[in-house]
Amino acid sequence: MATVELTKENFDRTVSENPFVLIDFWAGWCRPCLQFAPVYEKAAQAHPDLVFAKVDTEAQQELAAAFQITSIPTLMIVRDQVAIFAQPGALPEAALTDLIEQARALDMDEVKAKIAESGQGGGPATEQPRPDEAPGTPQS
């Protein structure tokens, strides 16, 4: 499957209709992003059963802001509408392959149970806390 370009218009549909989505937040001016792109494309070809998507943070500033992307490239993995991984930095090919295998191996029922236990809710991956609910934000 070719890499999907995500926009605010198709993001929710893509994440809700696909059980495993990798998302690369990037920009055309970002040298590490451009270096990571062929690694990401090769992984997409090696794992045709997964959805590999890209968010151009310049063109989709609202989407990048919703996920509080402050450093690029940032890789996010969403399984069953739950963001299970999000980390900035370009990964080497072996690390990306290992990460994909670890994400595949996760028991999502267990992950969702832990989320429910912690009281953080199990809402869709696109659900973001309001600024006054963000962890570490002092309450007045």
GROMACS .gro file of N, CA and C in nm:
model
  420
    1MET      N    1   0.085  -0.118   0.000
    1MET     CA    2   0.000   0.000   0.000
    1MET      C    3   0.090   0.124   0.000
    2ALA      N    4   0.054   0.223  -0.080
    2ALA     CA    5   0.128   0.347  -0.084
    2ALA      C    6   0.106   0.425   0.046
    3THR      N    7   0.200   0.512   0.077
    3THR     CA    8   0.187   0.596   0.195
    3THR      C    9   0.071   0.693   0.175
    4VAL      N   10  -0.010   0.709   0.278
    4VAL     CA   11  -0.128   0.795   0.272
    4VAL      C   12  -0.093   0.933   0.328
    5GLU      N   13  -0.132   1.037   0.258
    5GLU     CA   14  -0.113   1.173   0.307
    5GLU      C   15  -0.233   1.209   0.394
    6LEU      N   16  -0.208   1.236   0.523
    6LEU     CA   17  -0.318   1.269   0.613
    6LEU      C   18  -0.340   1.419   0.620
    7THR      N   19  -0.467   1.456   0.627
    7THR     CA   20  -0.508   1.594   0.644
    7THR      C   21  -0.612   1.596   0.757
    8LYS      N   22  -0.649   1.715   0.800
    8LYS     CA   23  -0.751   1.720   0.906
    8LYS      C   24  -0.884   1.664   0.854
    9GLU      N   25  -0.904   1.663   0.722
    9GLU     CA   26  -1.028   1.612   0.665
    9GLU      C   27  -1.034   1.459   0.666
   10ASN      N   28  -0.921   1.390   0.648
   10ASN     CA   29  -0.926   1.244   0.638
   10ASN      C   30  -0.861   1.172   0.757
   11PHE      N   31  -0.809   1.246   0.854
   11PHE     CA   32  -0.737   1.185   0.966
   11PHE      C   33  -0.827   1.091   1.046
   12ASP      N   34  -0.938   1.141   1.097
   12ASP     CA   35  -1.027   1.061   1.182
   12ASP      C   36  -1.075   0.935   1.110
   13ARG      N   37  -1.114   0.950   0.985
   13ARG     CA   38  -1.163   0.836   0.907
   13ARG      C   39  -1.052   0.732   0.890
   14THR      N   40  -0.931   0.776   0.857
   14THR     CA   41  -0.819   0.684   0.836
   14THR      C   42  -0.788   0.606   0.964
   15VAL      N   43  -0.783   0.676   1.077
   15VAL     CA   44  -0.750   0.611   1.204
   15VAL      C   45  -0.862   0.519   1.251
   16SER      N   46  -0.988   0.558   1.229
   16SER     CA   47  -1.098   0.475   1.277
   16SER      C   48  -1.124   0.354   1.188
   17GLU      N   49  -1.090   0.362   1.059
   17GLU     CA   50  -1.118   0.252   0.967
   17GLU      C   51  -1.003   0.152   0.956
   18ASN      N   52  -0.890   0.182   1.017
   18ASN     CA   53  -0.774   0.094   1.007
   18ASN      C   54  -0.723   0.060   1.146
   19PRO      N   55  -0.700  -0.069   1.172
   19PRO     CA   56  -0.661  -0.110   1.307
   19PRO      C   57  -0.517  -0.078   1.345
   20PHE      N   58  -0.429  -0.046   1.248
   20PHE     CA   59  -0.287  -0.024   1.277
   20PHE      C   60  -0.237   0.082   1.181
   21VAL      N   61  -0.209   0.201   1.234
   21VAL     CA   62  -0.165   0.313   1.150
   21VAL      C   63  -0.037   0.372   1.207
   22LEU      N   64   0.065   0.383   1.122
   22LEU     CA   65   0.188   0.453   1.158
   22LEU      C   66   0.179   0.591   1.095
   23ILE      N   67   0.215   0.693   1.170
   23ILE     CA   68   0.205   0.830   1.121
   23ILE      C   69   0.338   0.899   1.137
   24ASP      N   70   0.390   0.951   1.028
   24ASP     CA   71   0.515   1.027   1.026
   24ASP      C   72   0.479   1.175   1.013
   25PHE      N   73   0.504   1.252   1.120
   25PHE     CA   74   0.487   1.398   1.115
   25PHE      C   75   0.619   1.454   1.064
   26TRP      N   76   0.615   1.529   0.954
   26TRP     CA   77   0.737   1.573   0.888
   26TRP      C   78   0.717   1.710   0.824
   27ALA      N   79   0.825   1.765   0.768
   27ALA     CA   80   0.818   1.888   0.689
   27ALA      C   81   0.926   1.882   0.581
   28GLY      N   82   0.900   1.946   0.469
   28GLY     CA   83   0.991   1.943   0.356
   28GLY      C   84   1.126   2.009   0.381
   29TRP      N   85   1.132   2.101   0.475
   29TRP     CA   86   1.258   2.171   0.505
   29TRP      C   87   1.343   2.098   0.608
   30CYS      N   88   1.290   1.991   0.665
   30CYS     CA   89   1.355   1.920   0.775
   30CYS      C   90   1.448   1.811   0.722
   31ARG      N   91   1.579   1.832   0.737
   31ARG     CA   92   1.677   1.736   0.685
   31ARG      C   93   1.661   1.596   0.748
   32PRO      N   94   1.645   1.583   0.882
   32PRO     CA   95   1.624   1.449   0.937
   32PRO      C   96   1.497   1.383   0.883
   33CYS      N   97   1.394   1.464   0.857
   33CYS     CA   98   1.269   1.409   0.800
   33CYS      C   99   1.296   1.350   0.662
   34LEU      N  100   1.373   1.423   0.582
   34LEU     CA  101   1.404   1.377   0.447
   34LEU      C  102   1.493   1.253   0.450
   35GLN      N  103   1.580   1.243   0.550
   35GLN     CA  104   1.666   1.125   0.564
   35GLN      C  105   1.584   1.004   0.610
   36PHE      N  106   1.482   1.028   0.692
   36PHE     CA  107   1.397   0.919   0.743
   36PHE      C  108   1.299   0.869   0.636
   37ALA      N  109   1.262   0.954   0.542
   37ALA     CA  110   1.159   0.920   0.442
   37ALA      C  111   1.185   0.788   0.370
   38PRO      N  112   1.306   0.760   0.318
   38PRO     CA  113   1.325   0.632   0.248
   38PRO      C  114   1.316   0.511   0.342
   39VAL      N  115   1.356   0.527   0.467
   39VAL     CA  116   1.345   0.419   0.566
   39VAL      C  117   1.196   0.389   0.589
   40TYR      N  118   1.117   0.495   0.603
   40TYR     CA  119   0.973   0.481   0.626
   40TYR      C  120   0.905   0.416   0.505
   41GLU      N  121   0.943   0.459   0.385
   41GLU     CA  122   0.884   0.402   0.262
   41GLU      C  123   0.920   0.255   0.248
   42LYS      N  124   1.044   0.219   0.282
   42LYS     CA  125   1.085   0.078   0.273
   42LYS      C  126   1.005  -0.006   0.372
   43ALA      N  127   0.982   0.046   0.492
   43ALA     CA  128   0.902  -0.026   0.592
   43ALA      C  129   0.758  -0.041   0.541
   44ALA      N  130   0.706   0.062   0.475
   44ALA     CA  131   0.570   0.055   0.421
   44ALA      C  132   0.559  -0.057   0.318
   45GLN      N  133   0.661  -0.073   0.236
   45GLN     CA  134   0.660  -0.180   0.136
   45GLN      C  135   0.673  -0.317   0.202
   46ALA      N  136   0.748  -0.324   0.313
   46ALA     CA  137   0.771  -0.451   0.382
   46ALA      C  138   0.650  -0.496   0.465
   47HIS      N  139   0.561  -0.400   0.495
   47HIS     CA  140   0.443  -0.430   0.578
   47HIS      C  141   0.317  -0.379   0.508
   48PRO      N  142   0.279  -0.442   0.398
   48PRO     CA  143   0.164  -0.393   0.320
   48PRO      C  144   0.030  -0.405   0.392
   49ASP      N  145   0.025  -0.481   0.502
   49ASP     CA  146  -0.099  -0.497   0.577
   49ASP      C  147  -0.124  -0.380   0.672
   50LEU      N  148  -0.024  -0.293   0.690
   50LEU     CA  149  -0.038  -0.177   0.780
   50LEU      C  150  -0.056  -0.051   0.699
   51VAL      N  151  -0.115   0.051   0.762
   51VAL     CA  152  -0.130   0.180   0.695
   51VAL      C  153  -0.016   0.270   0.740
   52PHE      N  154   0.062   0.316   0.644
   52PHE     CA  155   0.169   0.412   0.669
   52PHE      C  156   0.121   0.546   0.617
   53ALA      N  157   0.120   0.645   0.705
   53ALA     CA  158   0.066   0.776   0.670
   53ALA      C  159   0.167   0.884   0.704
   54LYS      N  160   0.151   0.998   0.640
   54LYS     CA  161   0.240   1.112   0.664
   54LYS      C  162   0.154   1.236   0.685
   55VAL      N  163   0.200   1.321   0.777
   55VAL     CA  164   0.137   1.450   0.800
   55VAL      C  165   0.242   1.556   0.775
   56ASP      N  166   0.220   1.637   0.672
   56ASP     CA  167   0.308   1.751   0.643
   56ASP      C  168   0.273   1.860   0.743
   57THR      N  169   0.359   1.882   0.842
   57THR     CA  170   0.328   1.975   0.950
   57THR      C  171   0.318   2.119   0.902
   58GLU      N  172   0.375   2.150   0.787
   58GLU     CA  173   0.362   2.285   0.732
   58GLU      C  174   0.222   2.305   0.672
   59ALA      N  175   0.176   2.207   0.598
   59ALA     CA  176   0.045   2.217   0.534
   59ALA      C  177  -0.069   2.187   0.631
   60GLN      N  178  -0.041   2.108   0.735
   60GLN     CA  179  -0.144   2.066   0.830
   60GLN      C  180  -0.108   2.114   0.971
   61GLN      N  181  -0.089   2.245   0.986
   61GLN     CA  182  -0.047   2.301   1.113
   61GLN      C  183  -0.149   2.275   1.224
   62GLU      N  184  -0.276   2.278   1.190
   62GLU     CA  185  -0.381   2.253   1.290
   62GLU      C  186  -0.373   2.109   1.344
   63LEU      N  187  -0.348   2.015   1.256
   63LEU     CA  188  -0.335   1.874   1.296
   63LEU      C  189  -0.209   1.855   1.381
   64ALA      N  190  -0.099   1.913   1.341
   64ALA     CA  191   0.025   1.904   1.418
   64ALA      C  192   0.006   1.966   1.557
   65ALA      N  193  -0.064   2.076   1.564
   65ALA     CA  194  -0.089   2.142   1.692
   65ALA      C  195  -0.179   2.056   1.781
   66ALA      N  196  -0.277   1.990   1.722
   66ALA     CA  197  -0.369   1.906   1.799
   66ALA      C  198  -0.294   1.793   1.869
   67PHE      N  199  -0.185   1.747   1.809
   67PHE     CA  200  -0.105   1.640   1.868
   67PHE      C  201   0.020   1.693   1.937
   68GLN      N  202   0.026   1.823   1.952
   68GLN     CA  203   0.136   1.889   2.023
   68GLN      C  204   0.271   1.846   1.968
   69ILE      N  205   0.282   1.844   1.835
   69ILE     CA  206   0.408   1.808   1.771
   69ILE      C  207   0.500   1.929   1.778
   70THR      N  208   0.610   1.914   1.851
   70THR     CA  209   0.705   2.025   1.868
   70THR      C  210   0.840   1.994   1.807
   71SER      N  211   0.860   1.870   1.765
   71SER     CA  212   0.986   1.828   1.706
   71SER      C  213   0.955   1.730   1.594
   72ILE      N  214   1.026   1.746   1.482
   72ILE     CA  215   1.003   1.656   1.370
   72ILE      C  216   1.136   1.599   1.324
   73PRO      N  217   1.136   1.480   1.268
   73PRO     CA  218   1.018   1.395   1.250
   73PRO      C  219   0.969   1.339   1.383
   74THR      N  220   0.840   1.318   1.392
   74THR     CA  221   0.781   1.246   1.505
   74THR      C  222   0.703   1.129   1.446
   75LEU      N  223   0.728   1.012   1.503
   75LEU     CA  224   0.657   0.892   1.460
   75LEU      C  225   0.552   0.858   1.565
   76MET      N  226   0.431   0.831   1.520
   76MET     CA  227   0.322   0.790   1.608
   76MET      C  228   0.265   0.659   1.554
   77ILE      N  229   0.230   0.569   1.646
   77ILE     CA  230   0.163   0.446   1.607
   77ILE      C  231   0.028   0.443   1.678
   78VAL      N  232  -0.077   0.420   1.600
   78VAL     CA  233  -0.213   0.412   1.653
   78VAL      C  234  -0.267   0.273   1.622
   79ARG      N  235  -0.305   0.201   1.729
   79ARG     CA  236  -0.369   0.070   1.713
   79ARG      C  237  -0.506   0.076   1.776
   80ASP      N  238  -0.605   0.032   1.702
   80ASP     CA  239  -0.743   0.029   1.752
   80ASP      C  240  -0.781   0.164   1.812
   81GLN      N  241  -0.745   0.271   1.744
   81GLN     CA  242  -0.777   0.409   1.780
   81GLN      C  243  -0.711   0.454   1.910
   82VAL      N  244  -0.605   0.385   1.953
   82VAL     CA  245  -0.530   0.424   2.072
   82VAL      C  246  -0.386   0.454   2.029
   83ALA      N  247  -0.338   0.573   2.062
   83ALA     CA  248  -0.198   0.606   2.033
   83ALA      C  249  -0.111   0.528   2.131
   84ILE      N  250  -0.037   0.429   2.080
   84ILE     CA  251   0.044   0.344   2.167
   84ILE      C  252   0.191   0.385   2.166
   85PHE      N  253   0.229   0.473   2.073
   85PHE     CA  254   0.368   0.517   2.064
   85PHE      C  255   0.371   0.654   1.997
   86ALA      N  256   0.452   0.743   2.051
   86ALA     CA  257   0.477   0.872   1.987
   86ALA      C  258   0.613   0.920   2.036
   87GLN      N  259   0.704   0.942   1.942
   87GLN     CA  260   0.838   0.984   1.980
   87GLN      C  261   0.902   1.061   1.865
   88PRO      N  262   0.965   1.173   1.896
   88PRO     CA  263   1.037   1.245   1.792
   88PRO      C  264   1.170   1.176   1.761
   89GLY      N  265   1.219   1.202   1.641
   89GLY     CA  266   1.350   1.151   1.601
   89GLY      C  267   1.338   1.051   1.488
   90ALA      N  268   1.436   1.056   1.398
   90ALA     CA  269   1.441   0.961   1.287
   90ALA      C  270   1.498   0.829   1.337
   91LEU      N  271   1.434   0.720   1.303
   91LEU     CA  272   1.479   0.588   1.344
   91LEU      C  273   1.557   0.521   1.231
   92PRO      N  274   1.661   0.447   1.266
   92PRO     CA  275   1.726   0.364   1.165
   92PRO      C  276   1.633   0.248   1.128
   93GLU      N  277   1.659   0.188   1.014
   93GLU     CA  278   1.571   0.082   0.962
   93GLU      C  279   1.548  -0.031   1.062
   94ALA      N  280   1.654  -0.081   1.125
   94ALA     CA  281   1.641  -0.193   1.219
   94ALA      C  282   1.554  -0.154   1.338
   95ALA      N  283   1.568  -0.031   1.388
   95ALA     CA  284   1.489   0.014   1.502
   95ALA      C  285   1.341   0.027   1.465
   96LEU      N  286   1.314   0.077   1.345
   96LEU     CA  287   1.175   0.090   1.300
   96LEU      C  288   1.112  -0.049   1.285
   97THR      N  289   1.185  -0.143   1.227
   97THR     CA  290   1.134  -0.279   1.212
   97THR      C  291   1.105  -0.340   1.349
   98ASP      N  292   1.196  -0.322   1.444
   98ASP     CA  293   1.177  -0.374   1.580
   98ASP      C  294   1.054  -0.311   1.646
   99LEU      N  295   1.040  -0.180   1.630
   99LEU     CA  296   0.927  -0.109   1.687
   99LEU      C  297   0.794  -0.162   1.631
  100ILE      N  298   0.790  -0.184   1.501
  100ILE     CA  299   0.668  -0.236   1.438
  100ILE      C  300   0.634  -0.374   1.496
  101GLU      N  301   0.735  -0.459   1.511
  101GLU     CA  302   0.711  -0.593   1.567
  101GLU      C  303   0.663  -0.585   1.711
  102GLN      N  304   0.721  -0.494   1.791
  102GLN     CA  305   0.675  -0.476   1.929
  102GLN      C  306   0.529  -0.428   1.932
  103ALA      N  307   0.496  -0.335   1.843
  103ALA     CA  308   0.360  -0.282   1.838
  103ALA      C  309   0.261  -0.390   1.795
  104ARG      N  310   0.302  -0.476   1.702
  104ARG     CA  311   0.217  -0.587   1.657
  104ARG      C  312   0.190  -0.684   1.773
  105ALA      N  313   0.290  -0.703   1.858
  105ALA     CA  314   0.282  -0.802   1.965
  105ALA      C  315   0.197  -0.756   2.084
  106LEU      N  316   0.167  -0.628   2.091
  106LEU     CA  317   0.088  -0.578   2.204
  106LEU      C  318  -0.050  -0.640   2.208
  107ASP      N  319  -0.094  -0.674   2.328
  107ASP     CA  320  -0.230  -0.722   2.351
  107ASP      C  321  -0.315  -0.598   2.374
  108MET      N  322  -0.392  -0.558   2.274
  108MET     CA  323  -0.467  -0.432   2.283
  108MET      C  324  -0.578  -0.439   2.387
  109ASP      N  325  -0.632  -0.557   2.414
  109ASP     CA  326  -0.731  -0.568   2.521
  109ASP      C  327  -0.667  -0.531   2.655
  110GLU      N  328  -0.544  -0.578   2.674
  110GLU     CA  329  -0.471  -0.546   2.797
  110GLU      C  330  -0.439  -0.396   2.804
  111VAL      N  331  -0.397  -0.339   2.692
  111VAL     CA  332  -0.366  -0.196   2.687
  111VAL      C  333  -0.490  -0.114   2.722
  112LYS      N  334  -0.603  -0.149   2.662
  112LYS     CA  335  -0.727  -0.075   2.688
  112LYS      C  336  -0.771  -0.092   2.833
  113ALA      N  337  -0.751  -0.211   2.890
  113ALA     CA  338  -0.786  -0.234   3.030
  113ALA      C  339  -0.701  -0.146   3.122
  114LYS      N  340  -0.572  -0.134   3.090
  114LYS     CA  341  -0.483  -0.050   3.172
  114LYS      C  342  -0.523   0.097   3.161
  115ILE      N  343  -0.564   0.139   3.043
  115ILE     CA  344  -0.609   0.277   3.025
  115ILE      C  345  -0.734   0.301   3.110
  116ALA      N  346  -0.826   0.206   3.105
  116ALA     CA  347  -0.950   0.220   3.182
  116ALA      C  348  -0.920   0.221   3.333
  117GLU      N  349  -0.828   0.136   3.377
  117GLU     CA  350  -0.789   0.131   3.518
  117GLU      C  351  -0.730   0.262   3.566
  118SER      N  352  -0.649   0.324   3.480
  118SER     CA  353  -0.581   0.447   3.519
  118SER      C  354  -0.675   0.567   3.519
  119GLY      N  355  -0.796   0.547   3.467
  119GLY     CA  356  -0.893   0.657   3.466
  119GLY      C  357  -0.866   0.760   3.359
  120GLN      N  358  -0.779   0.725   3.261
  120GLN     CA  359  -0.747   0.820   3.154
  120GLN      C  360  -0.844   0.808   3.038
  121GLY      N  361  -0.936   0.717   3.046
  121GLY     CA  362  -1.032   0.701   2.937
  121GLY      C  363  -0.967   0.632   2.820
  122GLY      N  364  -1.048   0.578   2.735
  122GLY     CA  365  -0.996   0.508   2.618
  122GLY      C  366  -1.050   0.568   2.492
  123GLY      N  367  -1.063   0.698   2.489
  123GLY     CA  368  -1.120   0.766   2.374
  123GLY      C  369  -1.035   0.750   2.251
  124PRO      N  370  -1.083   0.798   2.139
  124PRO     CA  371  -1.007   0.785   2.015
  124PRO      C  372  -0.873   0.857   2.026
  125ALA      N  373  -0.781   0.814   1.942
  125ALA     CA  374  -0.646   0.870   1.944
  125ALA      C  375  -0.646   1.019   1.915
  126THR      N  376  -0.749   1.067   1.848
  126THR     CA  377  -0.753   1.209   1.814
  126THR      C  378  -0.801   1.295   1.930
  127GLU      N  379  -0.847   1.231   2.037
  127GLU     CA  380  -0.897   1.306   2.151
  127GLU      C  381  -0.778   1.360   2.232
  128GLN      N  382  -0.769   1.488   2.245
  128GLN     CA  383  -0.658   1.551   2.316
  128GLN      C  384  -0.710   1.622   2.441
  129PRO      N  385  -0.631   1.622   2.548
  129PRO     CA  386  -0.675   1.695   2.667
  129PRO      C  387  -0.680   1.845   2.640
  130ARG      N  388  -0.773   1.911   2.708
  130ARG     CA  389  -0.774   2.057   2.699
  130ARG      C  390  -0.649   2.106   2.770
  131PRO      N  391  -0.598   2.225   2.735
  131PRO     CA  392  -0.476   2.275   2.799
  131PRO      C  393  -0.484   2.276   2.952
  132ASP      N  394  -0.603   2.302   3.008
  132ASP     CA  395  -0.614   2.306   3.153
  132ASP      C  396  -0.620   2.167   3.214
  133GLU      N  397  -0.626   2.062   3.129
  133GLU     CA  398  -0.627   1.925   3.179
  133GLU      C  399  -0.493   1.855   3.153
  134ALA      N  400  -0.402   1.923   3.086
  134ALA     CA  401  -0.274   1.861   3.050
  134ALA      C  402  -0.196   1.824   3.175
  135PRO      N  403  -0.132   1.707   3.173
  135PRO     CA  404  -0.055   1.666   3.290
  135PRO      C  405   0.053   1.769   3.322
  136GLY      N  406   0.071   1.794   3.449
  136GLY     CA  407   0.175   1.887   3.491
  136GLY      C  408   0.136   2.033   3.485
  137THR      N  409   0.011   2.059   3.441
  137THR     CA  410  -0.033   2.198   3.435
  137THR      C  411  -0.081   2.240   3.572
  138PRO      N  412  -0.020   2.344   3.628
  138PRO     CA  413  -0.064   2.389   3.762
  138PRO      C  414  -0.210   2.434   3.759
  139GLN      N  415  -0.282   2.397   3.861
  139GLN     CA  416  -0.423   2.438   3.872
  139GLN      C  417  -0.430   2.560   3.965
  140SER      N  418  -0.512   2.657   3.930
  140SER     CA  419  -0.522   2.776   4.013
  140SER      C  420  -0.627   2.762   4.120
   0.00000   0.00000   0.00000
